[in-house]
CSV table of C-alpha atoms and ligand atoms in Angstrom, one decimal:
chain,number,residue,atom,x,y,z
Y,337,MET,CA,-41.0,60.3,2.3
Y,338,LYS,CA,-41.5,61.6,5.6
Y,339,ARG,CA,-45.6,62.5,6.0
Y,340,ILE,CA,-47.4,63.1,9.5
Y,341,ILE,CA,-50.4,60.8,9.6
Y,342,ILE,CA,-53.7,61.6,10.4
Y,343,ASN,CA,-56.3,59.4,11.0
Y,344,GLN,CA,-58.4,59.1,8.1
Y,345,LYS,CA,-62.1,60.1,7.5
Y,346,GLN,CA,-63.0,61.4,4.5
Y,347,PHE,CA,-66.1,63.6,5.4
Y,348,MET,CA,-65.4,67.2,6.0
Y,349,GLN,CA,-66.8,68.5,9.6
Y,350,LYS,CA,-68.3,72.1,9.5
Y,351,ASN,CA,-64.9,72.7,11.5
Y,352,SER,CA,-63.0,71.2,9.5
Y,353,LYS,CA,-60.2,73.5,8.3
Y,354,ILE,CA,-60.4,74.0,4.3
Y,355,TYR,CA,-58.1,75.2,2.4
Y,356,VAL,CA,-59.7,76.6,-0.8
Y,357,ALA,CA,-56.6,78.0,-3.4
Y,358,GLY,CA,-57.2,80.5,-5.6
Y,359,HIS,CA,-60.5,81.6,-4.0
Y,360,ARG,CA,-60.5,84.9,-5.4
Y,361,GLY,CA,-60.4,83.6,-9.4
Y,362,MET,CA,-64.4,82.1,-10.5
Y,363,VAL,CA,-64.3,78.5,-9.6
Y,364,GLY,CA,-62.2,79.0,-6.0
Y,365,SER,CA,-64.7,82.2,-5.0
Y,366,ALA,CA,-67.7,79.8,-5.9
Y,367,ILE,CA,-66.5,76.8,-4.0
Y,368,VAL,CA,-65.8,79.2,-0.9
Y,369,ARG,CA,-69.6,80.8,-1.7
Y,370,GLU,CA,-70.9,76.9,-1.7
Y,371,LEU,CA,-69.4,76.0,1.5
Y,372,GLN,CA,-69.9,78.9,3.7
Y,373,LYS,CA,-73.8,78.4,2.5
Y,374,GLN,CA,-73.5,74.6,3.6
Y,375,GLY,CA,-71.9,75.9,6.8
Y,376,TYR,CA,-68.9,75.4,6.8
Y,377,THR,CA,-66.5,77.6,9.0
Y,378,ASN,CA,-63.1,77.1,9.1
Y,379,ILE,CA,-62.2,77.8,5.4
Y,380,ILE,CA,-58.7,79.4,4.5
Y,381,THR,CA,-57.4,81.3,1.9
Y,382,ARG,CA,-54.7,83.4,1.0
Y,383,THR,CA,-54.5,85.7,-2.0
Y,384,HIS,CA,-51.7,85.4,-4.8
Y,385,LYS,CA,-49.4,88.0,-3.0
Y,386,GLU,CA,-49.6,86.4,0.3
Y,387,LEU,CA,-48.4,83.2,-0.9
Y,388,ASP,CA,-47.1,82.8,-4.3
Y,389,LEU,CA,-47.6,79.1,-5.0
Y,390,THR,CA,-45.2,78.5,-7.4
Y,391,ARG,CA,-42.6,79.2,-4.6
Y,392,GLN,CA,-42.1,75.6,-3.3
Y,393,GLU,CA,-40.5,77.2,0.1
Y,394,GLN,CA,-43.4,79.7,0.6
Y,395,VAL,CA,-46.0,76.7,-0.2
Y,396,GLU,CA,-44.3,74.0,2.1
Y,397,LYS,CA,-44.6,77.1,5.0
Y,398,PHE,CA,-48.2,78.0,4.8
Y,399,PHE,CA,-49.1,74.3,4.6
Y,400,ALA,CA,-46.3,72.9,7.8
Y,401,GLU,CA,-48.2,75.7,9.9
Y,402,GLU,CA,-51.6,75.5,8.8
Y,403,LYS,CA,-52.1,71.8,8.9
Y,404,PRO,CA,-55.0,72.3,6.1
Y,405,GLU,CA,-57.4,68.9,6.7
Y,406,TYR,CA,-59.1,69.4,2.8
Y,407,VAL,CA,-58.1,71.3,0.0
Y,408,PHE,CA,-59.5,72.7,-3.3
Y,409,LEU,CA,-56.5,73.5,-5.4
Y,410,ALA,CA,-58.6,76.1,-7.9
Y,411,ALA,CA,-55.5,78.6,-8.2
Y,412,ALA,CA,-54.2,77.9,-12.5
Y,413,LYS,CA,-52.7,80.2,-14.8
Y,414,VAL,CA,-55.6,79.9,-16.8
Y,415,GLY,CA,-56.1,81.9,-20.3
Y,416,GLY,CA,-57.7,81.9,-23.6
Y,417,ILE,CA,-56.5,80.5,-27.0
Y,418,ILE,CA,-53.9,83.3,-27.4
Y,419,ALA,CA,-52.9,83.9,-24.3
Y,420,ASN,CA,-52.1,79.7,-24.0
Y,421,GLN,CA,-50.7,79.6,-28.0
Y,422,THR,CA,-47.9,82.5,-27.1
Y,423,ALA,CA,-47.1,81.9,-23.5
Y,424,LEU,CA,-46.2,77.8,-24.0
Y,425,ALA,CA,-43.5,77.8,-21.6
Y,426,ASP,CA,-45.0,80.4,-19.0
Y,427,PHE,CA,-48.0,77.9,-18.8
Y,428,MET,CA,-46.3,74.9,-18.5
Y,429,TYR,CA,-43.9,76.0,-15.8
Y,430,GLU,CA,-46.7,77.8,-13.7
Y,431,ASN,CA,-49.6,75.1,-13.8
Y,432,MET,CA,-47.2,72.4,-13.1
Y,433,THR,CA,-44.9,73.8,-10.1
Y,434,LEU,CA,-48.1,75.1,-8.6
Y,435,GLU,CA,-49.8,71.9,-8.6
Y,436,MET,CA,-46.8,69.9,-7.4
Y,437,ASN,CA,-45.7,72.4,-4.5
Y,438,VAL,CA,-49.7,72.2,-3.1
Y,439,ILE,CA,-50.3,68.5,-3.9
Y,440,HIS,CA,-46.8,67.6,-2.4
Y,441,SER,CA,-46.9,70.0,0.6
Y,442,ALA,CA,-50.7,68.9,0.8
Y,443,TRP,CA,-50.1,64.9,1.5
Y,444,LYS,CA,-46.5,65.9,3.2
Y,445,ASN,CA,-48.6,67.6,6.2
Y,446,GLY,CA,-51.8,64.8,6.6
Y,447,CYS,CA,-54.1,66.4,4.3
Y,448,ARG,CA,-57.0,64.0,4.8
Y,449,LYS,CA,-58.2,64.8,0.8
Y,450,LEU,CA,-57.8,66.5,-1.7
Y,451,GLN,CA,-59.4,67.7,-4.9
Y,452,PHE,CA,-58.2,68.7,-7.5
Y,453,LEU,CA,-59.4,71.0,-10.9
Y,454,GLY,CA,-58.7,69.4,-14.5
Y,455,SER,CA,-60.7,71.0,-17.0
Y,456,SER,CA,-62.7,69.7,-20.3
Y,457,CYS,CA,-60.1,71.2,-22.7
Y,458,ILE,CA,-57.4,69.1,-21.2
Y,459,TYR,CA,-59.1,65.4,-23.2
Y,460,PRO,CA,-58.1,64.2,-26.4
Y,461,ARG,CA,-58.6,67.1,-29.8
Y,462,MET,CA,-60.5,64.1,-31.6
Y,463,ALA,CA,-61.9,62.7,-28.5
Y,464,PRO,CA,-65.6,60.8,-28.6
Y,465,GLN,CA,-68.5,62.7,-28.2
Y,466,PRO,CA,-70.0,63.3,-25.5
Y,467,MET,CA,-66.3,62.6,-23.9
Y,468,PRO,CA,-66.9,60.0,-21.0
Y,469,GLU,CA,-63.7,60.1,-18.5
Y,470,SER,CA,-61.8,57.1,-19.9
Y,471,CYS,CA,-60.9,59.0,-22.7
Y,472,LEU,CA,-57.9,61.3,-21.4
Y,473,LEU,CA,-54.8,60.5,-23.1
Y,474,THR,CA,-56.3,57.9,-25.6
Y,475,SER,CA,-54.8,60.4,-28.3
Y,476,GLU,CA,-53.4,63.5,-29.2
Y,477,LEU,CA,-54.1,66.4,-27.4
Y,478,GLU,CA,-55.1,70.3,-28.9
Y,479,LYS,CA,-52.5,71.8,-30.0
Y,480,THR,CA,-53.2,75.2,-29.2
Y,481,ASN,CA,-53.3,74.4,-25.1
Y,482,GLU,CA,-50.9,71.6,-25.5
Y,483,ALA,CA,-48.9,72.9,-22.5
Y,484,TYR,CA,-52.2,73.5,-20.6
Y,485,ALA,CA,-52.8,70.3,-20.9
Y,486,LEU,CA,-50.1,68.5,-20.4
Y,487,SER,CA,-49.5,70.7,-16.6
Y,488,LYS,CA,-53.0,69.8,-15.8
Y,489,ILE,CA,-52.3,66.0,-16.6
Y,490,SER,CA,-49.7,66.0,-14.4
Y,491,GLY,CA,-51.8,67.2,-11.2
Y,492,LEU,CA,-54.3,64.9,-11.9
Y,493,LYS,CA,-51.3,61.7,-12.5
Y,494,TYR,CA,-50.1,62.9,-9.4
Y,495,CYS,CA,-53.0,62.4,-7.4
Y,496,GLU,CA,-53.4,59.2,-9.0
Y,497,TYR,CA,-49.9,58.2,-7.9
Y,498,LEU,CA,-50.6,59.3,-4.7
Y,499,ASN,CA,-53.5,57.6,-4.3
Y,500,LYS,CA,-51.7,54.2,-5.6
Y,501,GLN,CA,-48.6,54.7,-3.8
Y,502,TYR,CA,-49.3,55.5,-0.4
Y,503,GLY,CA,-53.7,55.4,0.0
Y,504,THR,CA,-54.1,58.9,0.1
Y,505,ASP,CA,-57.9,59.9,-0.9
Y,506,TYR,CA,-56.7,62.5,-3.1
Y,507,ILE,CA,-59.6,63.1,-6.6
Y,508,SER,CA,-60.0,65.8,-9.7
Y,509,VAL,CA,-63.2,67.1,-11.0
Y,510,MET,CA,-63.2,67.7,-15.1
Y,511,PRO,CA,-65.7,70.7,-15.6
Y,512,THR,CA,-66.3,71.4,-19.2
Y,513,ASN,CA,-67.0,75.8,-20.0
Y,514,LEU,CA,-67.8,77.9,-16.9
Y,515,TYR,CA,-69.6,81.1,-16.7
Y,516,GLY,CA,-71.0,83.1,-13.8
Y,517,PRO,CA,-69.7,85.4,-11.4
Y,518,ASN,CA,-66.3,86.8,-10.7
Y,519,ASP,CA,-65.5,85.7,-14.8
Y,520,ASN,CA,-63.3,87.2,-16.9
Y,521,TYR,CA,-64.5,89.2,-19.4
Y,522,HIS,CA,-61.3,91.2,-20.6
Y,523,PRO,CA,-62.0,92.0,-24.5
Y,524,GLU,CA,-59.2,89.6,-25.8
Y,525,HIS,CA,-58.7,87.2,-23.5
Y,526,SER,CA,-61.5,85.5,-22.5
Y,527,HIS,CA,-63.9,83.0,-22.6
Y,528,VAL,CA,-66.8,82.6,-25.6
Y,529,LEU,CA,-70.0,83.2,-23.2
Y,530,PRO,CA,-68.1,86.1,-21.2
Y,531,ALA,CA,-66.6,87.9,-24.1
Y,532,LEU,CA,-70.2,87.6,-25.7
Y,533,ILE,CA,-72.0,89.3,-22.7
Y,534,ARG,CA,-69.3,92.0,-22.9
Y,535,ARG,CA,-70.1,92.6,-27.1
Y,536,PHE,CA,-74.0,92.8,-26.8
Y,537,HIS,CA,-73.5,94.8,-23.1
Y,538,GLU,CA,-71.2,97.5,-25.3
Y,539,ALA,CA,-73.1,97.5,-28.5
Y,540,LYS,CA,-76.1,97.8,-26.8
Y,541,VAL,CA,-74.6,101.0,-24.5
Y,542,ALA,CA,-73.8,102.1,-28.0
Y,543,GLY,CA,-76.5,101.7,-30.2
Y,544,LEU,CA,-75.0,99.8,-32.6
Y,545,LYS,CA,-77.0,98.3,-35.5
Y,546,GLU,CA,-74.9,95.4,-35.7
Y,547,VAL,CA,-72.8,93.1,-34.5
Y,548,THR,CA,-70.1,90.6,-36.0
Y,549,CYS,CA,-69.1,87.2,-34.6
Y,550,TRP,CA,-66.4,84.8,-36.0
Y,551,GLY,CA,-67.6,82.2,-38.0
Y,552,ASP,CA,-70.8,80.6,-38.8
Y,553,GLY,CA,-72.1,79.8,-35.5
Y,554,SER,CA,-72.8,76.2,-35.8
Y,555,PRO,CA,-70.5,74.8,-33.5
Y,556,MET,CA,-72.2,73.0,-30.7
Y,557,ARG,CA,-71.1,73.9,-27.4
Y,558,GLU,CA,-71.7,73.4,-23.6
Y,559,PHE,CA,-71.8,75.8,-20.8
Y,560,LEU,CA,-72.1,75.5,-17.1
Y,561,TYR,CA,-72.9,77.7,-14.0
Y,562,VAL,CA,-69.9,78.1,-11.4
Y,563,ASP,CA,-72.5,77.9,-8.6
Y,564,ASP,CA,-73.1,74.1,-9.7
Y,565,LEU,CA,-70.0,73.8,-10.0
Y,566,ALA,CA,-69.0,74.6,-6.7
Y,567,ASN,CA,-71.9,72.1,-5.6
Y,568,LEU,CA,-70.6,69.4,-7.2
Y,569,CYS,CA,-67.2,70.0,-6.2
Y,570,VAL,CA,-68.7,70.0,-2.1
Y,571,PHE,CA,-70.6,66.8,-2.8
Y,572,LEU,CA,-67.7,65.1,-4.4
Y,573,MET,CA,-65.4,65.9,-1.5
Y,574,ASN,CA,-67.9,64.4,0.5
Y,575,ASN,CA,-69.7,61.5,-1.5
Y,576,TYR,CA,-66.5,60.5,-4.0
Y,577,SER,CA,-63.2,58.4,-3.8
Y,578,GLY,CA,-61.7,57.2,-7.0
Y,579,ASP,CA,-58.6,57.7,-9.0
Y,580,GLU,CA,-60.8,58.5,-12.0
Y,581,THR,CA,-62.0,61.9,-12.6
Y,582,VAL,CA,-65.9,63.1,-13.1
Y,583,ASN,CA,-67.1,65.0,-15.6
Y,584,ALA,CA,-68.8,68.2,-14.4
Y,585,GLY,CA,-71.6,69.4,-17.3
Y,586,THR,CA,-75.0,69.8,-17.8
Y,587,GLY,CA,-74.9,66.4,-20.9
Y,588,LYS,CA,-76.9,69.4,-22.9
Y,589,GLU,CA,-75.4,71.7,-25.7
Y,590,ILE,CA,-76.4,74.9,-27.7
Y,591,SER,CA,-75.0,76.1,-30.9
Y,592,ILE,CA,-72.6,78.9,-30.7
Y,593,LYS,CA,-75.5,81.1,-32.9
Y,594,GLY,CA,-78.6,79.7,-30.4
Y,595,LEU,CA,-75.8,81.4,-27.6
Y,596,THR,CA,-75.4,84.7,-29.1
Y,597,GLU,CA,-79.0,85.0,-29.5
Y,598,LEU,CA,-79.6,84.2,-26.0
Y,599,VAL,CA,-76.8,86.3,-24.8
Y,600,ALA,CA,-78.3,89.0,-27.1
Y,601,LYS,CA,-81.7,88.8,-25.1
Y,602,VAL,CA,-80.6,88.5,-21.7
Y,603,VAL,CA,-78.4,91.8,-22.3
Y,604,GLY,CA,-81.6,93.0,-24.6
Y,605,TYR,CA,-79.0,94.1,-27.5
Y,606,GLU,CA,-81.8,94.4,-30.2
Y,607,GLY,CA,-79.4,94.9,-33.6
Y,608,ALA,CA,-78.3,92.2,-35.7
Y,609,ILE,CA,-76.3,89.7,-35.1
Y,610,LEU,CA,-74.0,89.3,-38.3
Y,611,TRP,CA,-71.3,86.1,-38.7
Y,612,ASP,CA,-67.6,86.6,-40.2
Y,613,THR,CA,-67.8,82.9,-42.4
Y,614,THR,CA,-63.8,83.7,-42.9
Y,615,ARG,CA,-63.2,83.4,-39.9
Y,616,PRO,CA,-62.5,79.7,-38.2
Y,617,ASN,CA,-65.2,77.5,-36.3
Y,618,GLY,CA,-63.2,75.7,-34.1
Y,619,THR,CA,-64.0,71.7,-32.8
Y,620,PRO,CA,-67.8,71.3,-34.1
Y,621,ARG,CA,-68.6,69.3,-31.1
Y,622,LYS,CA,-67.3,69.2,-27.2
Y,623,LEU,CA,-69.8,68.0,-25.0
Y,624,LEU,CA,-68.8,66.1,-22.4
Y,625,ASP,CA,-70.8,62.8,-21.0
Y,626,VAL,CA,-72.3,63.0,-17.2
Y,627,SER,CA,-73.5,60.0,-16.5
Y,628,LYS,CA,-70.9,59.1,-13.5
Y,629,ALA,CA,-72.2,62.8,-11.9
Y,630,LYS,CA,-75.4,61.6,-12.5
Y,631,ALA,CA,-74.8,58.5,-11.2
Y,632,LEU,CA,-73.5,59.4,-8.2
Y,633,GLY,CA,-76.6,60.8,-7.2
Y,634,TRP,CA,-76.0,65.2,-8.5
Y,635,THR,CA,-77.1,67.3,-11.2
Y,636,TYR,CA,-77.1,70.6,-12.6
Y,637,ARG,CA,-79.4,72.9,-11.3
Y,638,THR,CA,-78.8,76.3,-13.2
Y,639,GLU,CA,-80.3,76.6,-16.7
Y,640,LEU,CA,-78.4,78.3,-19.1
Y,641,GLU,CA,-80.9,81.1,-19.3
Y,642,ASP,CA,-81.4,81.6,-15.8
Y,643,GLY,CA,-77.7,81.5,-15.4
Y,644,ILE,CA,-76.8,84.2,-18.3
Y,645,ARG,CA,-79.1,86.5,-16.5
Y,646,LEU,CA,-77.7,86.3,-13.5
Y,647,ALA,CA,-73.8,86.1,-14.8
Y,648,TYR,CA,-74.8,89.9,-16.6
Y,649,ASP,CA,-76.0,91.0,-13.4
Y,650,ASP,CA,-72.8,90.4,-12.0
Y,651,PHE,CA,-71.3,92.1,-14.8
Y,652,LEU,CA,-73.1,95.3,-14.5
Y,653,ASN,CA,-72.7,95.6,-10.8
Y,654,ASN,CA,-68.9,94.2,-10.5
Y,655,PRO,CA,-67.4,97.0,-12.2
Y,656,MET,CA,-63.8,95.6,-11.1
Y,657,ARG,CA,-64.5,92.1,-12.5
Y,658,ALA,CA,-65.3,93.9,-15.6
Y,659,GLU,CA,-62.4,95.4,-16.1
Y,660,ARG,CA,-60.7,92.5,-16.1
K,1556,NAP,N1,-63.1,79.1,-16.0
K,1556,NAP,C1,-63.5,78.1,-16.9
K,1556,NAP,O1,-64.7,78.0,-17.9
K,1556,NAP,C2,-62.9,76.2,-16.6
K,1556,NAP,C3,-63.8,75.6,-17.0
K,1556,NAP,C4,-62.6,74.1,-17.0
K,1556,NAP,C5,-61.6,74.3,-15.5
K,1556,NAP,N2,-61.2,75.0,-15.0
K,1556,NAP,C6,-60.3,75.5,-14.1
K,1556,NAP,O2,-60.9,75.9,-12.9
K,1556,NAP,C7,-59.9,76.0,-12.5
K,1556,NAP,C8,-59.7,77.6,-12.0
K,1556,NAP,O3,-60.0,78.2,-12.7
K,1556,NAP,P1,-60.8,79.8,-12.9
K,1556,NAP,O4,-61.8,80.3,-14.3
K,1556,NAP,O5,-61.4,80.2,-11.4
K,1556,NAP,O6,-59.6,81.2,-13.4
K,1556,NAP,P2,-59.3,82.2,-12.5
K,1556,NAP,O7,-60.3,83.4,-12.3
K,1556,NAP,O8,-58.2,83.0,-13.5
K,1556,NAP,O9,-58.8,81.8,-10.9
K,1556,NAP,C9,-57.9,81.8,-11.1
K,1556,NAP,C10,-57.1,81.8,-9.6
K,1556,NAP,O10,-55.9,81.8,-9.3
K,1556,NAP,C11,-54.8,82.2,-8.6
K,1556,NAP,N3,-53.2,82.2,-8.8
K,1556,NAP,C12,-53.2,82.0,-10.2
K,1556,NAP,N4,-51.5,81.2,-10.3
K,1556,NAP,C13,-51.2,82.0,-8.8
K,1556,NAP,C14,-50.4,81.6,-7.7
K,1556,NAP,N5,-48.4,81.5,-8.6
K,1556,NAP,N6,-50.4,81.9,-6.7
K,1556,NAP,C15,-51.2,81.9,-5.8
K,1556,NAP,N7,-52.6,81.9,-6.6
K,1556,NAP,C16,-52.7,81.9,-7.9
K,1556,NAP,C17,-55.5,83.7,-9.1
K,1556,NAP,O11,-55.0,84.3,-8.6
K,1556,NAP,P3,-54.9,85.7,-9.3
K,1556,NAP,O12,-55.2,86.6,-10.3
K,1556,NAP,O13,-54.2,87.0,-7.7
K,1556,NAP,O14,-53.4,85.4,-10.2
K,1556,NAP,C18,-56.7,83.6,-9.4
K,1556,NAP,O15,-57.3,83.9,-8.1
K,1556,NAP,C19,-58.5,75.7,-13.1
K,1556,NAP,O16,-58.0,75.2,-12.8
K,1556,NAP,C20,-59.1,76.2,-14.5
K,1556,NAP,O17,-58.8,74.8,-15.1
K,1556,NAP,C21,-61.8,76.8,-15.8
């Protein structure tokens, strides 16, 4: 396979050409904000409408014309449990083709460094807690998002194989549950934290006396503010090389009950919170081992309550997002 070779120099320069794929999503938009904050001036983006990353010809043309030196791959077909379970084939096809197209075209056109966004939900169902990077592919996957996980693992492995076969410097990051500006607040398709923000906000506005949540509130979960993730992504682009992924989290956990009370407090909902224990709880505990990122010199900055305040502010002031 013919590839254009550019002299390898991994540090991003302030005027390096950087392509952020998925810049209108929660993660991609945070990466663009972080790059701009740090003074990077040559960021290129394309909307889904301008460039459908599942279309090989379009992607090859874009990379051949633009030749980005650095790529953050934050575009993906993302969804909650219901979407993942009902559209297994679509999740696999779209994510797999998108990833292969972007990574392959980046490599073919001399991209110096690419960063692939994984997700902690692709670790095995029964992974040890907290989950170290090394537990990837050590046992069976979670059935409810198997298609998504297999496609993500393929992207991650393709980066690793390019490194091994062609000596590239393509890396990946594995975020825990994220929240923050540009989140998805859809009543059925959103993740737990944005879903709670919306429910308590609507309950407050409607003057409801009680809100019922699923399960008993006992599962323990971890949450990272998306701007902190973006800070880590840029940090890793400049400071990390290696085939193994890097976990992105806080290393701190909170029960769903604790989270619910925190969101209610921030939103200003004063009614009762009831628990429907006939509904499933989900996995008892999901926490990342963040010692690798720490050893590299990075740690999160935004505490959960502060982050929820910022996210609620975005929810209130970003009506387009509230409708997603
Ligand atoms: N959100 C989380 O809690 C979380 C946690 C861990 C990991 N991650 C990872 O972070 C990455 C980004 O997630 P996110 O939460 O930012 O998702 P998001 O808000 O849904 O953003 C995804 C972006 O990708 C774009 N996209 C999807 N398919 C495309 C295509 N065929 N061509 C061009 N653009 C396309 C979307 O554009 P349109 O909207 O126009 O389709 C959207 O802008 C994903 O890889 C995800 O696995 C997210």
